[in-house]
Coordinates of C-alpha atoms in Angstrom, one line a residue:
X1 CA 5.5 24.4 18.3
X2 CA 3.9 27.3 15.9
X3 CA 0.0 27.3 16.4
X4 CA -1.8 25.9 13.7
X5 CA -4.1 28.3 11.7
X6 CA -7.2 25.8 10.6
X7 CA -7.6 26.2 6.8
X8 CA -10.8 24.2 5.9
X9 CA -12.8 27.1 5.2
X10 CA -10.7 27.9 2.3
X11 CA -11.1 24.4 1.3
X12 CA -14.8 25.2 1.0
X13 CA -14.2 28.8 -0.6
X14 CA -11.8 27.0 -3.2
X15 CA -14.7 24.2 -3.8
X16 CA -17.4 26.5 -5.0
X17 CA -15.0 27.6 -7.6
X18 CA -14.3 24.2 -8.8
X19 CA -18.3 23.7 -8.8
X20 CA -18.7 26.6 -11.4
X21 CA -18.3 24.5 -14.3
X22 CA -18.4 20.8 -12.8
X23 CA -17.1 18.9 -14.9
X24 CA -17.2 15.6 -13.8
X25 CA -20.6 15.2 -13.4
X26 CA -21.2 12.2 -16.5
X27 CA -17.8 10.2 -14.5
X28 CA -19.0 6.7 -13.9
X29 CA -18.3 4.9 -10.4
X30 CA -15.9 2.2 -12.4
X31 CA -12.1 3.5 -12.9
X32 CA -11.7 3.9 -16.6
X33 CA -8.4 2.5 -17.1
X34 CA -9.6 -0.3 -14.7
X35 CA -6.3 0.2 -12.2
X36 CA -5.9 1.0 -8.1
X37 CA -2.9 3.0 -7.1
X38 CA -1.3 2.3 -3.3
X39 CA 0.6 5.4 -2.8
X40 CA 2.4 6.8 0.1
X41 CA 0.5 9.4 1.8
X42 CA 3.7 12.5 1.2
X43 CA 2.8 16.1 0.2
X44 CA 5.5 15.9 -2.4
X45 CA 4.0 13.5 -4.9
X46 CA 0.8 14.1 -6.7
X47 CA -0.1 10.7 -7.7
X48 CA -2.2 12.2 -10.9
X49 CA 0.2 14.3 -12.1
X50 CA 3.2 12.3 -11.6
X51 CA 1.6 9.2 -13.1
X52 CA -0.5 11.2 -16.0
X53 CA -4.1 10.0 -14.6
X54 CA -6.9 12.0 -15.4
X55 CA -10.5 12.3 -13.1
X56 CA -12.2 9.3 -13.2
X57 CA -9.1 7.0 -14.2
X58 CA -8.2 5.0 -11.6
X59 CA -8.9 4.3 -7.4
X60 CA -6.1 5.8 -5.5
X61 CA -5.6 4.3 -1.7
X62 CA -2.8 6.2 0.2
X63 CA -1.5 5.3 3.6
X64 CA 1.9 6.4 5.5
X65 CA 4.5 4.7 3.2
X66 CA 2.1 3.2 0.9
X67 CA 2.5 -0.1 2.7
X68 CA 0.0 -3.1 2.2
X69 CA -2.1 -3.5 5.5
X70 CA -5.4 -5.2 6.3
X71 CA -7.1 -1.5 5.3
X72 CA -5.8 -1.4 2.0
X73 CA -6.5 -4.9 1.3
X74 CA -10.3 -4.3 2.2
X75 CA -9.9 -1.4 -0.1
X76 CA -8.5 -3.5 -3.1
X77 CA -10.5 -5.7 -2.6
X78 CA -13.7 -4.0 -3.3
X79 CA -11.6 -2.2 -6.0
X80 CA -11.5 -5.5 -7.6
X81 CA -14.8 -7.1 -6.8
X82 CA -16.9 -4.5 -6.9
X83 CA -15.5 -2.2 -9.4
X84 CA -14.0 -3.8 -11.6
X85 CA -10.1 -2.7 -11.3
X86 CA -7.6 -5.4 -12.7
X87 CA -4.2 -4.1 -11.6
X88 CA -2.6 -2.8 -9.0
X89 CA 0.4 -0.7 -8.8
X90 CA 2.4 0.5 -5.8
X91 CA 4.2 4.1 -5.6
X92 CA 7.0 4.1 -2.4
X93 CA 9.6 6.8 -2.7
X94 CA 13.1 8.0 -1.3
X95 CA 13.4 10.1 1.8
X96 CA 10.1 8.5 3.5
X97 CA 9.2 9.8 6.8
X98 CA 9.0 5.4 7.7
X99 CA 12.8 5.1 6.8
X100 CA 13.4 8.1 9.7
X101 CA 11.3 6.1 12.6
X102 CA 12.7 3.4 14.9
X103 CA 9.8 1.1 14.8
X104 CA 9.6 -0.2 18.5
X105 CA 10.8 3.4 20.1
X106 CA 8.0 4.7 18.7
X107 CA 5.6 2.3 19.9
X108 CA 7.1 2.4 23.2
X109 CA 6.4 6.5 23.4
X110 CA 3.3 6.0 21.9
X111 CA 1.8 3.4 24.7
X112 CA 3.7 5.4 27.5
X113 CA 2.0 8.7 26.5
X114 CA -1.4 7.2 25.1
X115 CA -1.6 4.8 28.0
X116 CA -2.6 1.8 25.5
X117 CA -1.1 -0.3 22.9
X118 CA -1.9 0.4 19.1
X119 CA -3.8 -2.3 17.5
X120 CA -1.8 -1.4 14.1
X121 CA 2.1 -1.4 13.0
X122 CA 4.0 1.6 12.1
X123 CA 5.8 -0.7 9.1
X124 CA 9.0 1.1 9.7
X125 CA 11.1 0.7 6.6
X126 CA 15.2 1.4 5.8
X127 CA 15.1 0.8 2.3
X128 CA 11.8 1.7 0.2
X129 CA 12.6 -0.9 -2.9
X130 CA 12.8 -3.4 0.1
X131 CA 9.1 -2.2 1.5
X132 CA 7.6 -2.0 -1.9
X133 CA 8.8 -6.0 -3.0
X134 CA 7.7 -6.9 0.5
X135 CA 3.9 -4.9 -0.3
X136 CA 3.8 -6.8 -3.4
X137 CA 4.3 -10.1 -1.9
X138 CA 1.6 -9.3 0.4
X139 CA -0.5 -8.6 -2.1
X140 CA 0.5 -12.1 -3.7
X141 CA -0.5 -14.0 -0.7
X142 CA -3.7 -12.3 0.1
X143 CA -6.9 -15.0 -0.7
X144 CA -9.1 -11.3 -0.6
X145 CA -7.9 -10.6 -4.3
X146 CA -9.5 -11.8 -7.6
X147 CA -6.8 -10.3 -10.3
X148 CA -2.7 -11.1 -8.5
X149 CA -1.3 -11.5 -12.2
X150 CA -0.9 -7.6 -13.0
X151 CA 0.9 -6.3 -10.1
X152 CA 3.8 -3.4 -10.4
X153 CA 5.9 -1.5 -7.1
X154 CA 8.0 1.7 -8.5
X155 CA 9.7 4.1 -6.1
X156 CA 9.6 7.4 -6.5
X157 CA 12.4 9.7 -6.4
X158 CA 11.5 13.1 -4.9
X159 CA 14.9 14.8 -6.1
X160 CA 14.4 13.7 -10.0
X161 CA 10.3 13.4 -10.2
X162 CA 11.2 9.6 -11.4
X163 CA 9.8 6.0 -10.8
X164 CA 12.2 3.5 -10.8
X165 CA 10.9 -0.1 -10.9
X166 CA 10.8 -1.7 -7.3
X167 CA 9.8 -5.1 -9.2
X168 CA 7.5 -6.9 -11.5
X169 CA 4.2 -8.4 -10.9
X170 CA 7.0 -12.4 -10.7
X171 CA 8.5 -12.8 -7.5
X172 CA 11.0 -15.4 -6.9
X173 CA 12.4 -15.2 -3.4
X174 CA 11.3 -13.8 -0.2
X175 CA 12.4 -10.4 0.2
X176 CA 14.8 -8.8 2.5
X177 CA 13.5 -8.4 6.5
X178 CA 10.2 -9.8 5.0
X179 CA 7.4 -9.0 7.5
X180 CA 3.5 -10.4 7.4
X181 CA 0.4 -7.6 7.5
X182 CA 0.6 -5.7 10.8
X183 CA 3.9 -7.7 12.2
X184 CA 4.9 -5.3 15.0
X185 CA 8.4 -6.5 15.7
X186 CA 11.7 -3.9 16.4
X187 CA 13.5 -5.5 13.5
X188 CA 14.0 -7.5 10.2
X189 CA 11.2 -11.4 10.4
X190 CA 13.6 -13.2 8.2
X191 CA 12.3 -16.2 9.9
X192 CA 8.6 -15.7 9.7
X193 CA 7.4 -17.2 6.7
X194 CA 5.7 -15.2 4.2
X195 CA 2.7 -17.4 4.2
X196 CA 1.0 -14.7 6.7
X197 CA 1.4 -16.7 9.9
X198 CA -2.4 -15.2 11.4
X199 CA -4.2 -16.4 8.7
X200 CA -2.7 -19.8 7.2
X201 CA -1.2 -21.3 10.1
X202 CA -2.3 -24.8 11.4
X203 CA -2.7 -26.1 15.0
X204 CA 0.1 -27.6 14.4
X205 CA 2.4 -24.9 13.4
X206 CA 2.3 -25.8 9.7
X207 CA 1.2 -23.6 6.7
X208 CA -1.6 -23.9 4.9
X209 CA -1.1 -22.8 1.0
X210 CA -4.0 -20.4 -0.2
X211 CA -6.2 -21.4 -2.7
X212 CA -4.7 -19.7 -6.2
X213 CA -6.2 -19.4 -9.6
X214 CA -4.6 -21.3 -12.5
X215 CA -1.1 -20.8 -13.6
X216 CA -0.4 -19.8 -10.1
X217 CA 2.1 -21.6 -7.9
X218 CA 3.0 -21.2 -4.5
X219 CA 1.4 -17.6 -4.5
X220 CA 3.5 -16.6 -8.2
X221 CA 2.4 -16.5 -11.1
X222 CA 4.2 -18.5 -13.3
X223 CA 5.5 -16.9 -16.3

């Protein structure tokens, strides 16, 4: 493995050029367009530029694969409580380091070499229209978020530079290998049901249905 050269001090040489002529200074700590964007964490896509936001516009949470987890739900939902944001919208894309990684081979190296168990899931993915319908369901089903009727997945295509719509803010069925927040299973949870089993379960075994706003069934908006 080549030696890595640290590079933070040009970080800070770079910085006191931006500070010249600051211009963000007059920004207010509420996104303008009033939107949070759940991005994958890749080098190849600049979520600004790609999307056309400028400073100040809108929160931008990024993760490995852009996947909804109990972090990015704290996140949205200060986004949304605190700071006024009223939609989310989530940015997978093709050729994701997630789609190369068997899930439970990795966690196996991991606890042999680290000597413990990782309290977190990988959320290993195949197919990234698949991951981004199952992040939007989660964020369907959380009871953390105020605003559930404006929420968009697109995948990104790192060949083109295009989104292609991974789904609308309506979902019907239970997608594909469907698996709740931090589910650390090898494979597909067709069985589990996407009620998040840790949170809504009853002692005995049966769900309990979040509470929803009006106009919202089962989770869905109905439109």
């Amino acid at each position: 493995m080549t030696e890595h050269r640290p590079i933070a001090d040009e970080f800070v040489t770079a910085n006191r050029e931006f500070a010249v002529d600051f211009p963000d200074v007059d920004l207010q700590v509420e996104p303008i367009r009033r939107v949070a964007v759940v991005a994958c964490m890749d080098s190849r896509m600049d979520i600004s530029q790609l999307l056309g936001l400028g400073h100040g516009e809108a929160h931008v949470i990024r993760n490995a694969g852009g996947v909804i987890t109990d972090d990015v739900i704290r996140s949205l939902c200060l986004s949304q409580r605190l700071l006024n944001t009223r939609e989310v919208v989530l940015v997978h894309h093709t050729d994701c380091g997630l789609a190369k990684v068997v899930e439970e081979e990795f966690r196996t190296q991991l606890i042999h070499e680290a000597g413990v168990a990782p309290s977190w899931a990988l959320e290993a993915f195949s197919d990234p229209h698949s991951s981004v319908r199952q992040s939007m369901q989660r964020l369907h089903l959380s009871p953390f978020l105020l605003h559930r009727d404006h929420i968009r997945g697109f995948v990104y295509s790192v060949t083109t530079g295009l989104l292609d719509k991974g789904g609308t803010g309506r979902l019907d069925t239970e997608p594909s290998g469907y698996r709740p927040i931090g589910d650390k299973g090898s494979g597909p949870r067709n069985s589990e049901s996407p009620l998040m089993r840790s949170r809504n379960c009853r002692s005995d075994g049966l769900y309990k249905i979040p509470k929803l706003g009006p106009g919202v069934a089962g989770g869905f908006r109905d439109t």
